[in-house]
Amino acid sequence: MRRVEFMSNQPSPVDPEGELERSLLNAEQALSELKARYSQVKQGQSQQEELQHRVSQIQQEVKQIQRQLNSLEIELESRLFSWVRLSDPFWQAVRFGGIGLIGGWFLHWLIRR
């Protein structure tokens, strides 16, 4: 009986095979976590490149729209001062100025008489 007690008091022998399996499992788990993180990083990089490409496209579109707006603004401003817009006041000035001129000649003729 003493011998049984002696063996039970001894620390259990180290199982090198079990420890190796645990180490391998830990290494495999760490490797799978590293692979998952690597794929996340790769996916994030590709998404970042795609977004940067889209931003540059949008910036080019904005520049093009600004150029179109500027040309449209210039075109609209030039239409504001076109001959069609000024034709009515011009002809009114000619008509009333002509009537005034004719009236002035008539009055001059009456006075000289």
CSV table of N, CA and C in Angstrom, one decimal:
chain,number,residue,atom,x,y,z
A,1,MET,N,0.8,-1.2,0.0
A,1,MET,CA,0.0,0.0,0.0
A,1,MET,C,0.8,1.3,0.0
A,2,ARG,N,1.9,1.1,0.6
A,2,ARG,CA,2.8,2.2,0.7
A,2,ARG,C,3.2,2.6,-0.7
A,3,ARG,N,3.4,1.7,-1.5
A,3,ARG,CA,3.8,1.9,-2.9
A,3,ARG,C,2.8,2.6,-3.7
A,4,VAL,N,1.6,2.3,-3.5
A,4,VAL,CA,0.5,3.0,-4.2
A,4,VAL,C,0.5,4.5,-3.7
A,5,GLU,N,0.6,4.7,-2.5
A,5,GLU,CA,0.7,6.1,-2.0
A,5,GLU,C,1.9,6.8,-2.6
A,6,PHE,N,2.9,6.2,-2.7
A,6,PHE,CA,4.1,6.8,-3.3
A,6,PHE,C,3.9,7.2,-4.7
A,7,MET,N,3.2,6.4,-5.5
A,7,MET,CA,3.0,6.7,-6.9
A,7,MET,C,1.9,7.8,-7.0
A,8,SER,N,1.0,7.8,-6.1
A,8,SER,CA,-0.1,8.9,-6.2
A,8,SER,C,0.5,10.2,-5.8
A,9,ASN,N,1.5,10.3,-5.0
A,9,ASN,CA,2.1,11.5,-4.6
A,9,ASN,C,3.0,12.1,-5.6
A,10,GLN,N,3.5,11.3,-6.5
A,10,GLN,CA,4.3,11.7,-7.6
A,10,GLN,C,3.5,12.5,-8.6
A,11,PRO,N,4.1,13.5,-9.2
A,11,PRO,CA,3.4,14.2,-10.2
A,11,PRO,C,3.2,13.3,-11.4
A,12,SER,N,2.1,13.6,-12.1
A,12,SER,CA,1.8,12.7,-13.3
A,12,SER,C,2.9,12.9,-14.3
A,13,PRO,N,3.2,11.8,-15.0
A,13,PRO,CA,4.3,12.0,-16.0
A,13,PRO,C,3.8,12.9,-17.1
A,14,VAL,N,4.7,13.6,-17.7
A,14,VAL,CA,4.4,14.5,-18.8
A,14,VAL,C,4.2,13.7,-20.0
A,15,ASP,N,3.0,14.0,-20.7
A,15,ASP,CA,2.7,13.3,-21.9
A,15,ASP,C,3.2,14.1,-23.1
A,16,PRO,N,4.4,13.7,-23.6
A,16,PRO,CA,5.0,14.6,-24.7
A,16,PRO,C,4.1,14.6,-25.9
A,17,GLU,N,3.4,13.5,-26.2
A,17,GLU,CA,2.6,13.4,-27.4
A,17,GLU,C,1.4,14.4,-27.2
A,18,GLY,N,0.8,14.4,-26.1
A,18,GLY,CA,-0.4,15.3,-25.8
A,18,GLY,C,0.0,16.8,-25.9
A,19,GLU,N,1.2,17.1,-25.3
A,19,GLU,CA,1.7,18.4,-25.4
A,19,GLU,C,2.0,18.9,-26.8
A,20,LEU,N,2.5,18.0,-27.6
A,20,LEU,CA,2.8,18.3,-29.0
A,20,LEU,C,1.5,18.5,-29.7
A,21,GLU,N,0.5,17.7,-29.5
A,21,GLU,CA,-0.8,17.9,-30.1
A,21,GLU,C,-1.4,19.3,-29.8
A,22,ARG,N,-1.3,19.6,-28.5
A,22,ARG,CA,-1.8,20.9,-28.1
A,22,ARG,C,-1.1,22.1,-28.7
A,23,SER,N,0.2,21.9,-28.8
A,23,SER,CA,1.0,22.9,-29.5
A,23,SER,C,0.7,23.1,-30.9
A,24,LEU,N,0.5,21.9,-31.6
A,24,LEU,CA,0.1,21.9,-33.0
A,24,LEU,C,-1.3,22.5,-33.2
A,25,LEU,N,-2.2,22.2,-32.3
A,25,LEU,CA,-3.5,22.8,-32.4
A,25,LEU,C,-3.5,24.3,-32.2
A,26,ASN,N,-2.7,24.8,-31.2
A,26,ASN,CA,-2.5,26.2,-31.0
A,26,ASN,C,-1.9,26.9,-32.2
A,27,ALA,N,-0.9,26.2,-32.8
A,27,ALA,CA,-0.2,26.8,-34.0
A,27,ALA,C,-1.2,26.8,-35.2
A,28,GLU,N,-2.0,25.8,-35.4
A,28,GLU,CA,-3.0,25.7,-36.4
A,28,GLU,C,-4.0,26.8,-36.2
A,29,GLN,N,-4.5,27.0,-35.0
A,29,GLN,CA,-5.4,28.0,-34.7
A,29,GLN,C,-4.9,29.4,-35.0
A,30,ALA,N,-3.6,29.6,-34.6
A,30,ALA,CA,-3.0,30.9,-34.8
A,30,ALA,C,-2.8,31.2,-36.3
A,31,LEU,N,-2.4,30.1,-37.0
A,31,LEU,CA,-2.2,30.2,-38.5
A,31,LEU,C,-3.6,30.5,-39.2
A,32,SER,N,-4.6,29.9,-38.8
A,32,SER,CA,-5.9,30.2,-39.4
A,32,SER,C,-6.4,31.6,-39.0
A,33,GLU,N,-6.1,32.1,-37.8
A,33,GLU,CA,-6.5,33.4,-37.5
A,33,GLU,C,-5.6,34.4,-38.3
A,34,LEU,N,-4.4,34.1,-38.5
A,34,LEU,CA,-3.5,34.9,-39.4
A,34,LEU,C,-4.0,34.9,-40.8
A,35,LYS,N,-4.4,33.8,-41.3
A,35,LYS,CA,-4.9,33.7,-42.7
A,35,LYS,C,-6.2,34.5,-42.8
A,36,ALA,N,-7.0,34.5,-41.8
A,36,ALA,CA,-8.3,35.2,-41.9
A,36,ALA,C,-8.0,36.7,-41.8
A,37,ARG,N,-7.0,37.1,-41.0
A,37,ARG,CA,-6.7,38.5,-40.9
A,37,ARG,C,-6.0,39.0,-42.2
A,38,TYR,N,-5.2,38.1,-42.8
A,38,TYR,CA,-4.6,38.4,-44.1
A,38,TYR,C,-5.6,38.6,-45.2
A,39,SER,N,-6.6,37.8,-45.2
A,39,SER,CA,-7.6,37.9,-46.3
A,39,SER,C,-8.4,39.2,-46.0
A,40,GLN,N,-8.7,39.5,-44.7
A,40,GLN,CA,-9.4,40.8,-44.4
A,40,GLN,C,-8.6,42.0,-44.9
A,41,VAL,N,-7.3,42.0,-44.7
A,41,VAL,CA,-6.4,43.1,-45.1
A,41,VAL,C,-6.4,43.2,-46.6
A,42,LYS,N,-6.3,42.0,-47.3
A,42,LYS,CA,-6.3,42.0,-48.8
A,42,LYS,C,-7.6,42.6,-49.3
A,43,GLN,N,-8.7,42.1,-48.7
A,43,GLN,CA,-10.0,42.6,-49.1
A,43,GLN,C,-10.2,44.1,-48.9
A,44,GLY,N,-9.7,44.6,-47.8
A,44,GLY,CA,-9.7,46.0,-47.4
A,44,GLY,C,-8.9,46.8,-48.4
A,45,GLN,N,-7.7,46.3,-48.8
A,45,GLN,CA,-6.9,47.0,-49.8
A,45,GLN,C,-7.6,47.1,-51.1
A,46,SER,N,-8.2,46.0,-51.6
A,46,SER,CA,-8.8,46.1,-52.9
A,46,SER,C,-10.0,47.0,-52.8
A,47,GLN,N,-10.7,47.0,-51.7
A,47,GLN,CA,-11.9,47.9,-51.6
A,47,GLN,C,-11.4,49.4,-51.5
A,48,GLN,N,-10.3,49.6,-50.9
A,48,GLN,CA,-9.7,50.9,-50.8
A,48,GLN,C,-9.3,51.4,-52.2
A,49,GLU,N,-8.7,50.6,-53.0
A,49,GLU,CA,-8.3,50.9,-54.3
A,49,GLU,C,-9.5,51.2,-55.2
A,50,GLU,N,-10.6,50.4,-55.1
A,50,GLU,CA,-11.8,50.6,-55.8
A,50,GLU,C,-12.4,52.0,-55.5
A,51,LEU,N,-12.5,52.3,-54.2
A,51,LEU,CA,-13.1,53.5,-53.7
A,51,LEU,C,-12.2,54.7,-54.2
A,52,GLN,N,-10.9,54.6,-54.2
A,52,GLN,CA,-10.1,55.7,-54.6
A,52,GLN,C,-10.3,55.9,-56.1
A,53,HIS,N,-10.5,54.8,-56.9
A,53,HIS,CA,-10.7,54.9,-58.3
A,53,HIS,C,-12.1,55.6,-58.5
A,54,ARG,N,-13.1,55.3,-57.8
A,54,ARG,CA,-14.4,55.9,-57.9
A,54,ARG,C,-14.3,57.4,-57.5
A,55,VAL,N,-13.5,57.7,-56.5
A,55,VAL,CA,-13.4,59.1,-56.1
A,55,VAL,C,-12.8,59.9,-57.3
A,56,SER,N,-11.7,59.4,-57.9
A,56,SER,CA,-11.1,60.1,-59.0
A,56,SER,C,-12.1,60.2,-60.2
A,57,GLN,N,-12.9,59.2,-60.4
A,57,GLN,CA,-13.9,59.3,-61.5
A,57,GLN,C,-14.9,60.4,-61.2
A,58,ILE,N,-15.4,60.4,-59.9
A,58,ILE,CA,-16.4,61.4,-59.5
A,58,ILE,C,-15.8,62.8,-59.6
A,59,GLN,N,-14.5,63.0,-59.2
A,59,GLN,CA,-13.8,64.3,-59.3
A,59,GLN,C,-13.8,64.8,-60.7
A,60,GLN,N,-13.5,63.8,-61.7
A,60,GLN,CA,-13.4,64.2,-63.1
A,60,GLN,C,-14.8,64.6,-63.6
A,61,GLU,N,-15.8,63.9,-63.1
A,61,GLU,CA,-17.2,64.2,-63.5
A,61,GLU,C,-17.6,65.6,-63.0
A,62,VAL,N,-17.2,65.9,-61.7
A,62,VAL,CA,-17.5,67.2,-61.1
A,62,VAL,C,-16.8,68.3,-62.0
A,63,LYS,N,-15.5,68.1,-62.4
A,63,LYS,CA,-14.8,69.1,-63.2
A,63,LYS,C,-15.6,69.3,-64.5
A,64,GLN,N,-16.0,68.2,-65.1
A,64,GLN,CA,-16.7,68.3,-66.4
A,64,GLN,C,-18.0,69.1,-66.2
A,65,ILE,N,-18.7,68.8,-65.2
A,65,ILE,CA,-20.0,69.5,-64.9
A,65,ILE,C,-19.8,71.0,-64.6
A,66,GLN,N,-18.7,71.3,-63.9
A,66,GLN,CA,-18.4,72.7,-63.7
A,66,GLN,C,-18.1,73.4,-65.0
A,67,ARG,N,-17.3,72.8,-65.9
A,67,ARG,CA,-17.0,73.4,-67.2
A,67,ARG,C,-18.3,73.6,-68.0
A,68,GLN,N,-19.2,72.6,-67.9
A,68,GLN,CA,-20.5,72.8,-68.6
A,68,GLN,C,-21.3,73.9,-68.0
A,69,LEU,N,-21.3,74.0,-66.7
A,69,LEU,CA,-22.1,75.1,-66.1
A,69,LEU,C,-21.5,76.4,-66.4
A,70,ASN,N,-20.2,76.5,-66.5
A,70,ASN,CA,-19.6,77.8,-66.9
A,70,ASN,C,-20.0,78.2,-68.3
A,71,SER,N,-19.9,77.2,-69.2
A,71,SER,CA,-20.2,77.6,-70.6
A,71,SER,C,-21.7,77.9,-70.7
A,72,LEU,N,-22.5,77.2,-70.0
A,72,LEU,CA,-24.0,77.5,-70.0
A,72,LEU,C,-24.3,78.8,-69.4
A,73,GLU,N,-23.6,79.2,-68.4
A,73,GLU,CA,-23.8,80.5,-67.8
A,73,GLU,C,-23.4,81.6,-68.8
A,74,ILE,N,-22.2,81.4,-69.4
A,74,ILE,CA,-21.8,82.4,-70.4
A,74,ILE,C,-22.8,82.5,-71.6
A,75,GLU,N,-23.3,81.4,-72.0
A,75,GLU,CA,-24.3,81.4,-73.1
A,75,GLU,C,-25.6,82.1,-72.7
A,76,LEU,N,-26.0,81.9,-71.5
A,76,LEU,CA,-27.2,82.5,-71.0
A,76,LEU,C,-27.0,84.0,-70.8
A,77,GLU,N,-25.9,84.4,-70.3
A,77,GLU,CA,-25.6,85.8,-70.1
A,77,GLU,C,-25.5,86.5,-71.5
A,78,SER,N,-25.0,85.9,-72.5
A,78,SER,CA,-24.9,86.5,-73.8
A,78,SER,C,-26.3,86.6,-74.4
A,79,ARG,N,-27.2,85.7,-74.1
A,79,ARG,CA,-28.5,85.8,-74.6
A,79,ARG,C,-29.3,86.9,-74.0
A,80,LEU,N,-29.0,87.3,-72.8
A,80,LEU,CA,-29.6,88.4,-72.1
A,80,LEU,C,-29.4,89.7,-72.8
A,81,PHE,N,-28.3,89.9,-73.4
A,81,PHE,CA,-27.9,91.1,-74.1
A,81,PHE,C,-28.0,90.9,-75.6
A,82,SER,N,-28.8,90.1,-76.1
A,82,SER,CA,-28.9,89.9,-77.5
A,82,SER,C,-29.8,91.0,-78.2
A,83,TRP,N,-29.7,91.0,-79.5
A,83,TRP,CA,-30.4,92.0,-80.3
A,83,TRP,C,-32.0,91.9,-80.1
A,84,VAL,N,-32.4,90.6,-80.0
A,84,VAL,CA,-33.9,90.4,-79.8
A,84,VAL,C,-34.4,91.1,-78.6
A,85,ARG,N,-33.6,91.0,-77.5
A,85,ARG,CA,-34.0,91.6,-76.3
A,85,ARG,C,-34.0,93.1,-76.4
A,86,LEU,N,-33.1,93.7,-77.1
A,86,LEU,CA,-33.0,95.1,-77.2
A,86,LEU,C,-33.8,95.7,-78.4
A,87,SER,N,-34.4,94.9,-79.2
A,87,SER,CA,-35.1,95.4,-80.4
A,87,SER,C,-36.3,96.3,-80.0
A,88,ASP,N,-37.1,95.9,-79.0
A,88,ASP,CA,-38.2,96.6,-78.7
A,88,ASP,C,-37.9,98.0,-78.2
A,89,PRO,N,-36.9,98.2,-77.2
A,89,PRO,CA,-36.6,99.5,-76.8
A,89,PRO,C,-36.0,100.4,-78.0
A,90,PHE,N,-35.2,99.7,-78.8
A,90,PHE,CA,-34.6,100.4,-79.9
A,90,PHE,C,-35.7,101.0,-80.9
A,91,TRP,N,-36.6,100.2,-81.2
A,91,TRP,CA,-37.7,100.7,-82.2
A,91,TRP,C,-38.6,101.7,-81.5
A,92,GLN,N,-38.8,101.6,-80.2
A,92,GLN,CA,-39.6,102.6,-79.5
A,92,GLN,C,-38.8,104.0,-79.5
A,93,ALA,N,-37.5,103.9,-79.3
A,93,ALA,CA,-36.7,105.2,-79.4
A,93,ALA,C,-36.8,105.7,-80.8
A,94,VAL,N,-36.6,104.9,-81.8
A,94,VAL,CA,-36.7,105.4,-83.2
A,94,VAL,C,-38.1,106.0,-83.5
A,95,ARG,N,-39.1,105.4,-83.1
A,95,ARG,CA,-40.5,105.8,-83.4
A,95,ARG,C,-40.7,107.2,-82.7
A,96,PHE,N,-40.5,107.2,-81.3
A,96,PHE,CA,-40.8,108.4,-80.6
A,96,PHE,C,-39.8,109.5,-80.9
A,97,GLY,N,-38.5,109.2,-81.2
A,97,GLY,CA,-37.5,110.1,-81.6
A,97,GLY,C,-37.9,110.7,-83.0
A,98,GLY,N,-38.4,109.8,-83.9
A,98,GLY,CA,-38.8,110.3,-85.2
A,98,GLY,C,-40.0,111.2,-85.1
A,99,ILE,N,-41.0,110.9,-84.3
A,99,ILE,CA,-42.1,111.7,-84.1
A,99,ILE,C,-41.7,113.1,-83.5
A,100,GLY,N,-40.8,113.0,-82.5
A,100,GLY,CA,-40.3,114.3,-82.0
A,100,GLY,C,-39.6,115.1,-83.0
A,101,LEU,N,-38.8,114.5,-83.8
A,101,LEU,CA,-38.0,115.2,-84.8
A,101,LEU,C,-39.0,115.9,-85.8
A,102,ILE,N,-40.0,115.1,-86.3
A,102,ILE,CA,-41.0,115.6,-87.2
A,102,ILE,C,-41.8,116.7,-86.6
A,103,GLY,N,-42.2,116.5,-85.3
A,103,GLY,CA,-42.9,117.6,-84.6
A,103,GLY,C,-42.0,118.8,-84.4
A,104,GLY,N,-40.8,118.7,-84.2
A,104,GLY,CA,-39.9,119.8,-84.1
A,104,GLY,C,-39.7,120.6,-85.4
A,105,TRP,N,-39.6,119.9,-86.5
A,105,TRP,CA,-39.5,120.5,-87.8
A,105,TRP,C,-40.9,121.3,-88.1
A,106,PHE,N,-42.0,120.6,-87.7
A,106,PHE,CA,-43.3,121.2,-88.0
A,106,PHE,C,-43.4,122.5,-87.2
A,107,LEU,N,-43.0,122.5,-85.9
A,107,LEU,CA,-43.0,123.7,-85.1
A,107,LEU,C,-42.1,124.8,-85.6
A,108,HIS,N,-40.9,124.4,-86.1
A,108,HIS,CA,-40.0,125.3,-86.7
A,108,HIS,C,-40.6,125.9,-87.9
A,109,TRP,N,-41.2,125.2,-88.7
A,109,TRP,CA,-41.8,125.7,-89.9
A,109,TRP,C,-42.9,126.7,-89.6
A,110,LEU,N,-43.7,126.4,-88.5
A,110,LEU,CA,-44.8,127.3,-88.1
A,110,LEU,C,-44.2,128.6,-87.6
A,111,ILE,N,-43.2,128.6,-86.9
A,111,ILE,CA,-42.6,129.8,-86.3
A,111,ILE,C,-42.0,130.6,-87.4
A,112,ARG,N,-41.3,130.1,-88.4
A,112,ARG,CA,-40.7,130.8,-89.4
A,112,ARG,C,-41.7,131.4,-90.3
A,113,ARG,N,-42.8,130.9,-90.4
A,113,ARG,CA,-43.8,131.4,-91.3
A,113,ARG,C,-44.3,132.7,-91.0
